[in-house]
Amino acid sequence: MSGGDMAKPLLGHRSMEGDSSITPAASRTIGVLGSGDFARSLVMRLLCSGFKVVVGSRNPKRKAGLFPSAAEVTFQSEAVKKTDVVFVAVFREHYSTLCDLADVLAGKILVDVSNNTKINHHKQSNAEYLASLFPASTVVKGFNVVSAWTLQSGARDGNKQVLICSNNQEAKRTVAEIAQAMGFTPVDMGCMSSACEIENIPLRLLPAWKIPILLSLGLFLCFFTYNLVRQVIHPYIREQKNKFYKIPVEVVNTTLPCVAYIMLSLVYLPWVLAACSQLYYGTKYRRFPEWLDQWLQHRKQIGLLSFFCAALHTLYSLCLPMRRSHRYQLIETAVKQAVEKKMNIWVEEEVWRMEIYISVGIIALGLLSLLAITSLPSIANSLNWREFSFIQSTLGFIALLVSTLHTLTYGWSRAFDENQYKFYLPPTYTLTLLVPCTVILAKVVFCLPCIWHRLQRIRRGWEKGRCVKFVLPSATGEYSSGESSSNV
Ligand code: NAP
């Protein structure tokens, strides 16, 4: 599950969609303070959703032309007098300039839509700051996670959730009603203390992807350096051959599958570690260490990055024959053969190796594509749990097996050829096999009936060293209960 998914409220934050107590929006008049990008998109959306809108600007004459004629554009104080709900589409820095409006805003709902430029920029959230400036008004935080662009496209595209928080239930309900009428899904994030969290959400850049991206970059750098030394530096130092032209395509193309393959195995390694921990402690109720927990949560991103590298590897491989260097090498080989009068260059073993290697690689990519597609929320939501776990666990593991076959057919007998040990460094493929083969081996061991049954019992709640009540079927088919030490 992605961090983005994790950030989505599961419990506690109640989706207010479908709340029968929320009445459909009447032709309410909504006030908007400000005439910038956000205000303009908001006004358009409000008008399209059937609201009357009055815009409060410091310079209404100049700004009126920016809004549709259906919206009334007037001075700030005039605008707020005509409505009970006012969207404050103004930056935090300018809140204090609105203080003159405190009296007219008293008793009204102020919707704080603002964002910051840095995470936890101010000690006090913008909404709390606004509330402190207007103690006689009720502040609701909301709409800040929706961009001006999403407002324009009318929730058909982009984020549909509008996170709302306030200390006043009634005000929160009113804003939720407006959001719903605009086609968004209001999500109740609780009281005003959540405002800081809501304000930080739009500033987070792919939080769930940070570790997987760093991991794949780290692996890429390590394997790139390793391949560079073997494919470019070694021939340069030992044979004075200039192979630097290989860096942009060949070295990258031998690095990408290493990253893809290891990343795929890293999707399944935490399962093995979790199973080891559960078998060792004899319980599923013991918390995994923090790093394992994090790892388990990032499996989707790691898998998608593995697919990304595999797809790039496929593209690079398809482009290999297009290179000038490849054409020169082909001609060179042909000329050499003509000079040496060699007629038959067909090597049966090599032909078979390549056929199997390519076919298995295509199957592996196909399976990885399937895993990637089914991890998309819209597709995943259409699958039941069994279907999802069959694709992600069983087919995913088969993808790992097929990728291993792809790697082995690529390497073939190179591991046993001493010429392949450049600077005593083993061929790259032998290194990449280490983690995936460990995972496959561990999976095979866990599938042994004695271990598998114990693991399944633990996952159903059995605990080592605890007496549990169980129910036994009697000879007549009736059930009788008894006590048993689960150690037995
Ligand atoms: P903007 O284009 O710069 O507009 C800000 C507006 O504030 C101005 O047009 C101005 O309207 C008004 N304003 C009132 N008092 C002001 C003062 N003393 N100095 C300067 N301007 C003053 O900004 P924006 O992009 O619309 O953003 C407005 C708010 O929405 C911000 O808090 C932002 O964080 C939030 N937001 C924006 C987006 C987005 O996609 N743009 C998304 C989410 C949240 P008048 O000149 O007519 O008074």
Coordinates of C-alpha atoms and ligand atoms in Angstrom, one line a residue:
M1 CA 0.0 0.0 0.0
S2 CA 1.5 3.4 -0.9
G3 CA 2.2 6.1 1.6
G4 CA -0.4 8.1 -0.3
D5 CA -2.9 5.3 0.4
M6 CA -1.7 5.2 3.9
A7 CA -2.2 8.9 4.3
K8 CA -5.8 8.4 3.2
P9 CA -7.9 8.3 6.3
L10 CA -9.2 4.8 7.0
L11 CA -10.6 5.1 10.5
G12 CA -11.1 8.2 12.5
H13 CA -11.4 10.5 9.5
R14 CA -15.0 10.0 8.4
S15 CA -16.0 10.5 4.8
M16 CA -19.0 12.9 4.9
E17 CA -20.2 11.7 1.5
G18 CA -23.6 10.2 1.6
D19 CA -24.3 11.6 5.1
S20 CA -28.1 11.8 5.0
S21 CA -28.1 14.7 7.4
I22 CA -26.3 16.8 4.8
T23 CA -29.0 18.6 2.8
P24 CA -28.4 19.4 -0.8
A25 CA -26.9 22.9 -1.4
A26 CA -29.6 25.5 -1.7
S27 CA -29.0 28.5 -3.9
R28 CA -26.9 29.9 -1.1
T29 CA -24.8 33.0 -1.6
I30 CA -21.1 32.3 -1.0
G31 CA -18.5 35.0 -0.5
V32 CA -15.0 34.8 -1.8
L33 CA -12.3 37.2 -0.6
G34 CA -9.5 37.7 -3.1
S35 CA -9.4 37.7 -6.9
G36 CA -6.4 35.5 -7.6
D37 CA -6.0 32.2 -9.4
F38 CA -7.6 30.2 -6.7
A39 CA -10.5 32.6 -6.2
R40 CA -11.3 32.7 -9.9
S41 CA -11.4 28.9 -10.2
L42 CA -13.4 28.6 -7.0
V43 CA -15.9 31.2 -8.2
M44 CA -16.3 29.4 -11.6
R45 CA -16.9 26.1 -9.8
L46 CA -19.4 27.6 -7.3
L47 CA -21.4 29.2 -10.1
C48 CA -21.5 26.0 -12.1
S49 CA -22.7 24.2 -9.0
G50 CA -25.7 26.5 -8.6
F51 CA -24.4 28.9 -5.9
K52 CA -24.7 32.7 -6.1
V53 CA -21.2 34.2 -5.6
V54 CA -20.1 37.6 -4.4
V55 CA -16.4 38.4 -4.7
G56 CA -14.7 40.8 -2.3
S57 CA -11.7 42.6 -3.8
R58 CA -9.6 45.6 -2.8
N59 CA -10.0 46.8 -6.4
P60 CA -13.4 45.5 -7.7
K61 CA -13.4 47.7 -10.8
R62 CA -10.1 46.4 -12.1
K63 CA -10.8 42.7 -11.1
A64 CA -14.5 42.5 -12.2
G65 CA -13.4 41.6 -15.8
L66 CA -11.6 38.5 -14.6
F67 CA -14.9 36.9 -13.3
P68 CA -18.0 35.7 -15.2
S69 CA -20.8 38.2 -15.2
A70 CA -22.9 35.9 -13.0
A71 CA -20.5 36.7 -10.1
E72 CA -20.9 40.0 -8.3
V73 CA -17.5 41.7 -7.7
T74 CA -17.5 44.3 -5.1
F75 CA -15.5 45.8 -2.2
Q76 CA -14.5 43.3 0.5
S77 CA -16.7 44.8 3.2
E78 CA -19.7 44.9 0.8
A79 CA -19.2 41.3 -0.2
V80 CA -19.0 39.8 3.3
K81 CA -22.2 41.6 4.3
K82 CA -24.1 39.6 1.7
T83 CA -23.2 36.1 2.9
D84 CA -22.7 33.8 5.9
V85 CA -19.9 31.7 4.3
V86 CA -16.7 33.4 3.2
F87 CA -13.8 31.7 1.4
V88 CA -10.6 33.5 2.3
A89 CA -8.6 33.1 -0.9
V90 CA -5.8 35.3 0.3
F91 CA -2.3 34.3 1.5
R92 CA -1.6 34.1 5.2
E93 CA 0.8 37.0 5.1
H94 CA -2.2 39.3 4.1
Y95 CA -4.7 38.0 6.7
S96 CA -3.9 40.9 9.0
T97 CA -5.0 43.4 6.2
L98 CA -8.5 41.9 6.5
C99 CA -8.7 42.8 10.2
D100 CA -10.9 45.9 9.4
L101 CA -13.6 43.4 8.4
A102 CA -13.7 41.7 11.8
D103 CA -17.0 43.3 12.7
V104 CA -18.8 42.4 9.5
L105 CA -17.4 38.9 9.6
A106 CA -18.5 38.3 13.2
G107 CA -20.8 35.2 13.5
K108 CA -19.9 34.1 9.9
I109 CA -18.1 31.0 8.6
L110 CA -14.6 31.7 7.3
V111 CA -13.1 29.0 5.1
D112 CA -9.3 29.0 5.2
V113 CA -8.1 27.6 1.9
S114 CA -4.4 28.6 2.3
N115 CA -1.3 26.6 2.0
N116 CA 2.3 27.2 3.1
T117 CA 5.5 27.1 1.2
K118 CA 7.3 24.8 3.7
I119 CA 6.2 21.9 5.9
N120 CA 5.4 23.1 9.4
H121 CA 6.3 26.6 8.3
H122 CA 4.7 28.4 11.2
K123 CA 4.2 27.3 14.8
Q124 CA 0.5 28.0 14.4
S125 CA -1.4 26.6 11.4
N126 CA -2.8 29.2 9.0
A127 CA -6.4 28.3 10.0
E128 CA -5.6 28.7 13.7
Y129 CA -3.9 32.0 13.0
L130 CA -7.0 33.2 11.0
A131 CA -9.2 32.1 13.9
S132 CA -7.1 34.1 16.4
L133 CA -7.5 37.2 14.2
F134 CA -11.3 36.7 13.9
P135 CA -12.4 35.3 17.3
A136 CA -16.0 36.2 16.6
S137 CA -16.1 34.2 13.4
T138 CA -16.0 30.4 12.9
V139 CA -13.0 29.2 10.9
V140 CA -13.2 26.0 8.9
K141 CA -10.0 24.6 7.2
G142 CA -10.7 23.1 3.8
F143 CA -10.2 23.1 0.0
N144 CA -6.4 23.7 0.4
V145 CA -5.6 20.2 -1.0
V146 CA -7.6 21.0 -4.2
S147 CA -5.7 23.0 -6.8
A148 CA -7.1 25.8 -8.8
W149 CA -6.7 23.5 -11.8
T150 CA -8.8 20.8 -10.2
L151 CA -11.5 23.3 -9.3
Q152 CA -11.6 24.4 -13.0
S153 CA -11.9 20.8 -14.2
G154 CA -14.8 20.3 -11.7
A155 CA -13.6 17.3 -9.8
R156 CA -13.8 15.2 -13.0
D157 CA -10.0 14.9 -12.8
G158 CA -7.5 15.3 -10.0
N159 CA -8.0 14.9 -6.3
K160 CA -11.7 14.6 -5.4
Q161 CA -11.2 14.7 -1.6
V162 CA -11.7 17.8 0.3
L163 CA -10.3 17.5 3.8
I164 CA -12.2 19.6 6.3
C165 CA -11.6 20.4 10.0
S166 CA -13.1 22.8 12.5
N167 CA -14.0 23.1 16.1
N168 CA -17.5 23.8 15.1
Q169 CA -19.6 20.8 13.9
E170 CA -22.3 22.9 12.3
A171 CA -19.9 25.1 10.4
K172 CA -18.0 22.0 9.2
R173 CA -21.3 20.4 8.1
T174 CA -22.1 23.6 6.0
V175 CA -18.7 23.6 4.3
A176 CA -19.0 19.8 3.7
E177 CA -22.4 20.4 2.1
I178 CA -20.9 23.0 -0.2
A179 CA -18.0 20.7 -1.2
Q180 CA -20.4 17.9 -1.9
A181 CA -22.6 20.2 -4.1
M182 CA -19.4 21.1 -6.0
G183 CA -18.7 17.4 -6.8
F184 CA -16.1 16.8 -4.2
T185 CA -15.9 14.2 -1.4
P186 CA -15.7 16.0 1.9
V187 CA -13.6 14.1 4.5
D188 CA -14.0 15.1 8.2
M189 CA -10.6 15.4 9.6
G190 CA -11.8 16.4 13.1
C191 CA -11.1 19.5 15.1
M192 CA -8.9 22.5 14.3
S193 CA -5.8 20.9 15.6
S194 CA -5.7 18.8 12.4
A195 CA -5.3 22.0 10.3
C196 CA -1.5 21.8 10.4
E197 CA -1.6 18.2 9.1
I198 CA -4.0 19.2 6.3
E199 CA -1.8 22.2 5.4
N200 CA 1.3 20.0 5.1
I201 CA -0.4 17.5 2.7
P202 CA 0.0 19.5 -0.5
L203 CA 3.6 20.1 0.3
R204 CA 4.7 16.5 0.6
L205 CA 6.4 15.3 -2.6
L206 CA 5.7 11.6 -3.1
P207 CA 6.3 10.7 0.5
A208 CA 5.7 7.0 -0.1
W209 CA 8.2 7.0 -3.0
K210 CA 11.2 8.5 -1.2
I211 CA 12.7 5.3 0.2
P212 CA 12.0 3.1 -2.9
I213 CA 13.5 5.8 -5.2
L214 CA 16.6 6.2 -3.1
L215 CA 16.9 2.4 -2.9
S216 CA 16.7 2.0 -6.7
L217 CA 19.1 4.9 -7.3
G218 CA 21.5 3.3 -4.8
L219 CA 21.3 0.0 -6.5
F220 CA 21.6 1.6 -9.9
L221 CA 24.8 3.5 -8.9
C222 CA 26.4 0.4 -7.4
F223 CA 25.7 -1.9 -10.4
F224 CA 26.5 0.9 -12.9
T225 CA 30.0 1.3 -11.3
Y226 CA 30.5 -2.4 -11.2
N227 CA 29.5 -2.8 -14.9
L228 CA 31.6 0.2 -15.9
V229 CA 34.7 -1.3 -14.3
R230 CA 34.1 -4.7 -15.9
Q231 CA 33.0 -3.5 -19.4
V232 CA 34.9 -0.3 -19.9
I233 CA 37.8 0.2 -17.4
H234 CA 39.1 -3.4 -17.6
P235 CA 39.6 -3.5 -21.4
Y236 CA 41.1 0.0 -21.3
I237 CA 43.7 -0.9 -18.6
R238 CA 44.4 -4.5 -19.6
E239 CA 44.1 -4.3 -23.4
Q240 CA 44.3 -0.5 -24.1
K241 CA 41.0 -0.8 -25.9
N242 CA 38.7 2.2 -25.9
K243 CA 35.2 1.0 -25.0
F244 CA 33.9 4.2 -23.5
Y245 CA 31.2 4.4 -26.2
K246 CA 29.5 1.6 -24.2
I247 CA 28.6 3.8 -21.3
P248 CA 25.4 5.4 -22.5
V249 CA 23.6 2.3 -23.8
E250 CA 25.3 -1.0 -23.1
V251 CA 26.4 -0.3 -19.5
V252 CA 23.1 1.3 -18.7
N253 CA 21.3 -1.6 -20.3
T254 CA 23.2 -4.2 -18.2
T255 CA 22.5 -2.2 -15.1
L256 CA 18.8 -1.8 -15.5
P257 CA 17.8 -5.5 -15.4
C258 CA 20.0 -5.9 -12.2
V259 CA 18.0 -3.2 -10.5
A260 CA 14.7 -4.5 -11.8
Y261 CA 15.4 -8.0 -10.7
I262 CA 16.8 -7.2 -7.2
M263 CA 13.9 -4.7 -6.6
L264 CA 11.4 -7.4 -7.5
S265 CA 13.0 -9.8 -5.0
L266 CA 12.9 -7.0 -2.4
V267 CA 9.1 -7.0 -2.8
Y268 CA 9.0 -10.6 -1.5
L269 CA 11.9 -10.6 0.9
P270 CA 10.0 -8.8 3.7
W271 CA 7.4 -11.5 3.5
V272 CA 10.1 -14.0 4.2
L273 CA 11.5 -11.9 7.1
A274 CA 8.0 -11.5 8.6
A275 CA 7.4 -15.2 8.4
C276 CA 10.7 -15.9 10.1
S277 CA 9.9 -13.5 12.8
Q278 CA 6.4 -15.0 13.3
L279 CA 7.8 -18.5 13.4
Y280 CA 10.6 -17.5 15.8
Y281 CA 8.4 -15.8 18.3
G282 CA 5.4 -18.1 17.7
T283 CA 2.9 -15.3 17.4
K284 CA 1.5 -12.9 14.9
Y285 CA 0.7 -10.3 17.7
R286 CA 4.3 -9.1 18.2
R287 CA 5.0 -5.9 16.3
F288 CA 7.6 -6.1 13.5
P289 CA 10.6 -3.8 13.9
E290 CA 10.0 -0.3 12.5
W291 CA 12.2 -0.9 9.4
L292 CA 10.4 -4.1 8.5
D293 CA 7.1 -2.4 8.9
Q294 CA 8.2 0.5 6.6
W295 CA 9.6 -2.0 4.1
L296 CA 6.3 -3.9 4.0
Q297 CA 4.4 -0.7 3.4
H298 CA 6.6 0.3 0.5
R299 CA 6.4 -3.0 -1.4
K300 CA 4.0 -1.5 -4.0
Q301 CA 6.4 1.3 -4.9
I302 CA 9.4 -1.0 -5.0
G303 CA 7.4 -3.3 -7.3
L304 CA 6.4 -0.4 -9.6
L305 CA 10.0 0.8 -9.8
S306 CA 11.1 -2.8 -10.7
F307 CA 8.6 -2.7 -13.5
F308 CA 9.8 0.7 -14.6
C309 CA 13.5 -0.5 -14.8
A310 CA 12.4 -3.7 -16.6
A311 CA 10.4 -1.7 -19.2
L312 CA 13.4 0.6 -19.8
H313 CA 15.7 -2.5 -20.1
T314 CA 13.3 -3.8 -22.8
L315 CA 13.4 -0.5 -24.7
Y316 CA 17.2 -0.3 -24.5
S317 CA 17.5 -3.9 -25.7
L318 CA 15.2 -3.3 -28.6
C319 CA 17.4 -0.3 -29.6
L320 CA 20.7 -2.2 -29.4
P321 CA 20.8 -3.2 -33.1
M322 CA 20.1 0.5 -34.1
R323 CA 23.5 1.6 -32.8
R324 CA 26.3 2.4 -35.2
S325 CA 28.8 0.4 -33.1
H326 CA 26.6 -2.6 -33.6
R327 CA 26.5 -2.2 -37.4
Y328 CA 30.3 -1.8 -37.5
Q329 CA 30.8 -4.9 -35.4
L330 CA 28.5 -6.9 -37.6
I331 CA 30.3 -5.8 -40.8
E332 CA 33.7 -6.5 -39.1
T333 CA 32.6 -10.0 -38.1
A334 CA 31.3 -10.7 -41.7
V335 CA 34.5 -9.5 -43.2
K336 CA 36.6 -11.6 -40.8
Q337 CA 34.5 -14.6 -41.8
A338 CA 34.9 -13.9 -45.5
V339 CA 38.7 -13.6 -45.0
E340 CA 38.9 -16.8 -43.0
K341 CA 36.5 -18.4 -45.4
K342 CA 34.2 -19.6 -42.6
M343 CA 30.9 -20.7 -43.9
N344 CA 29.0 -22.1 -41.0
I345 CA 28.9 -19.8 -37.9
W346 CA 25.7 -21.3 -36.5
V347 CA 26.2 -22.3 -32.8
E348 CA 23.2 -24.4 -31.8
E349 CA 23.6 -23.9 -28.1
E350 CA 23.8 -20.1 -28.5
V351 CA 20.8 -20.1 -30.7
W352 CA 18.7 -22.0 -28.1
R353 CA 20.0 -19.9 -25.3
M354 CA 19.0 -16.6 -26.9
E355 CA 15.6 -18.0 -28.0
I356 CA 14.8 -19.1 -24.4
Y357 CA 16.3 -15.9 -22.9
I358 CA 14.2 -13.6 -25.0
S359 CA 11.0 -15.6 -24.6
V360 CA 11.4 -15.9 -20.8
G361 CA 12.2 -12.1 -20.6
I362 CA 9.0 -11.2 -22.5
I363 CA 6.9 -13.4 -20.1
A364 CA 8.6 -11.8 -17.1
L365 CA 7.8 -8.3 -18.5
G366 CA 4.2 -9.4 -19.2
L367 CA 3.8 -10.6 -15.6
L368 CA 5.4 -7.4 -14.2
S369 CA 3.0 -5.3 -16.3
L370 CA 0.1 -7.3 -14.9
L371 CA 1.3 -6.6 -11.3
A372 CA 1.8 -2.9 -12.1
I373 CA -1.7 -2.5 -13.6
T374 CA -3.5 -4.3 -10.8
S375 CA -1.7 -2.2 -8.2
L376 CA -3.5 0.9 -9.6
P377 CA -6.2 1.9 -7.1
S378 CA -9.0 1.9 -9.7
I379 CA -8.1 -1.7 -10.9
A380 CA -7.3 -2.9 -7.4
N381 CA -10.7 -1.7 -6.2
S382 CA -12.5 -3.9 -8.8
L383 CA -10.8 -7.0 -7.5
N384 CA -11.8 -9.0 -4.4
W385 CA -9.1 -9.7 -1.8
R386 CA -8.5 -13.3 -3.1
E387 CA -8.0 -12.1 -6.7
F388 CA -5.7 -9.2 -5.6
S389 CA -3.6 -11.5 -3.4
F390 CA -3.5 -14.2 -6.1
I391 CA -2.1 -11.7 -8.6
Q392 CA 0.2 -9.8 -6.3
S393 CA 1.5 -12.8 -4.3
T394 CA 1.3 -15.9 -6.5
L395 CA 1.8 -14.3 -9.9
G396 CA 4.3 -11.9 -8.4
F397 CA 6.3 -14.8 -7.1
I398 CA 6.0 -16.6 -10.5
A399 CA 7.4 -13.4 -12.1
L400 CA 10.4 -13.6 -9.7
L401 CA 10.9 -17.3 -10.8
V402 CA 10.6 -16.4 -14.5
S403 CA 13.0 -13.4 -14.0
T404 CA 15.5 -15.8 -12.4
L405 CA 15.2 -18.1 -15.4
H406 CA 15.8 -15.1 -17.7
T407 CA 18.9 -14.2 -15.7
L408 CA 20.2 -17.8 -15.7
T409 CA 19.8 -18.1 -19.5
Y410 CA 21.6 -14.8 -19.9
G411 CA 24.5 -15.9 -17.7
W412 CA 24.5 -19.5 -18.9
S413 CA 28.0 -20.9 -18.2
R414 CA 29.8 -17.6 -17.8
A415 CA 30.1 -18.1 -14.1
F416 CA 32.4 -21.0 -14.8
D417 CA 34.6 -19.2 -17.3
E418 CA 37.6 -17.7 -15.7
N419 CA 37.9 -15.1 -18.5
Q420 CA 34.7 -13.5 -17.2
Y421 CA 36.3 -12.6 -13.9
K422 CA 37.6 -9.1 -14.8
F423 CA 39.8 -7.8 -12.0
Y424 CA 38.7 -11.0 -10.1
L425 CA 35.1 -9.5 -10.2
P426 CA 32.5 -12.2 -10.9
P427 CA 30.0 -11.6 -13.8
T428 CA 27.3 -9.2 -12.7
Y429 CA 24.5 -11.7 -13.1
T430 CA 25.9 -13.9 -10.4
L431 CA 25.7 -11.1 -7.9
T432 CA 22.1 -10.2 -8.8
L433 CA 21.1 -13.8 -8.2
L434 CA 22.0 -13.7 -4.5
V435 CA 18.9 -12.0 -3.0
P436 CA 16.3 -13.5 -5.4
C437 CA 17.6 -17.0 -4.9
T438 CA 17.6 -16.6 -1.2
V439 CA 13.9 -15.5 -1.4
I440 CA 13.0 -18.4 -3.6
L441 CA 14.8 -20.9 -1.4
A442 CA 13.2 -19.5 1.7
K443 CA 9.7 -19.7 0.1
V444 CA 10.4 -23.3 -0.8
V445 CA 11.4 -24.1 2.8
F446 CA 8.3 -22.3 4.1
C447 CA 6.2 -24.5 1.8
L448 CA 7.3 -27.7 3.5
P449 CA 4.1 -29.0 5.2
C450 CA 5.5 -28.9 8.8
I451 CA 6.6 -25.2 8.5
W452 CA 3.6 -24.1 6.4
H453 CA 1.0 -25.5 8.8
R454 CA 2.7 -23.9 11.8
L455 CA 2.9 -20.6 10.0
Q456 CA -0.8 -20.8 9.0
R457 CA -1.8 -21.6 12.6
I458 CA 0.2 -18.6 13.8
R459 CA -1.5 -16.4 11.2
R460 CA -4.9 -17.6 12.4
G461 CA -4.1 -16.5 16.0
W462 CA -2.3 -19.4 17.6
E463 CA 0.4 -18.4 20.0
K464 CA 3.4 -20.4 21.3
G465 CA 3.2 -21.1 25.1
R466 CA -0.4 -20.0 25.5
C467 CA -3.4 -22.2 26.4
V468 CA -6.2 -21.7 23.9
K469 CA -9.7 -22.9 23.9
F470 CA -10.5 -25.0 20.9
V471 CA -13.5 -26.8 19.5
L472 CA -13.3 -30.5 18.5
P473 CA -15.7 -32.2 16.3
S474 CA -17.0 -35.4 18.0
A475 CA -17.5 -38.8 16.4
T476 CA -21.2 -37.9 15.9
G477 CA -20.2 -34.7 14.1
E478 CA -21.2 -32.5 17.1
Y479 CA -18.7 -30.1 18.5
S480 CA -17.2 -30.2 22.0
S481 CA -14.9 -27.6 23.5
G482 CA -11.8 -28.3 25.5
E483 CA -8.5 -26.8 26.6
S484 CA -5.2 -27.4 24.9
S485 CA -1.7 -26.2 25.3
S486 CA -0.8 -24.7 22.0
N487 CA 2.8 -25.9 22.5
V488 CA 1.6 -29.5 21.7
Ligands
NAP1 P1 -3.0 35.0 -5.8 O1 -3.3 34.7 -7.2 O2 -1.8 35.7 -5.5 O3 -4.3 35.8 -5.2 C1 -4.2 36.3 -3.9 C2 -5.3 37.4 -3.8 O4 -5.3 37.9 -2.5 C3 -5.1 38.6 -4.7 O5 -5.6 38.4 -5.9 C4 -5.8 39.7 -3.9 O6 -7.0 40.0 -4.4 C5 -6.0 39.1 -2.5 N1 -5.4 40.0 -1.4 C6 -6.2 40.4 -0.4 N2 -5.4 41.2 0.4 C7 -4.2 41.3 -0.1 C8 -3.0 41.9 0.2 N3 -2.9 42.6 1.3 N4 -1.9 41.8 -0.6 C9 -2.0 41.0 -1.8 N5 -3.1 40.4 -2.1 C10 -4.2 40.5 -1.3 O7 -3.0 33.6 -5.0 P2 -3.9 32.3 -5.2 O8 -3.1 31.4 -6.0 O9 -5.2 32.6 -5.7 O10 -4.0 31.8 -3.7 C11 -4.9 32.3 -2.8 C12 -4.9 31.4 -1.6 O11 -5.4 30.1 -2.0 C13 -3.6 31.2 -0.9 O12 -3.7 31.2 0.5 C14 -3.1 29.8 -1.4 O13 -2.3 29.2 -0.5 C15 -4.5 29.1 -1.5 N6 -4.5 28.0 -2.5 C16 -4.1 28.2 -3.8 C17 -4.1 27.2 -4.7 C18 -3.8 27.4 -6.1 O14 -3.8 26.3 -6.9 N7 -3.5 28.6 -6.6 C19 -4.5 25.9 -4.2 C20 -4.8 25.7 -2.9 C21 -4.8 26.8 -2.0 P3 -7.5 41.5 -4.5 O15 -6.4 42.3 -5.2 O16 -8.7 41.4 -5.5 O17 -7.9 42.0 -3.2

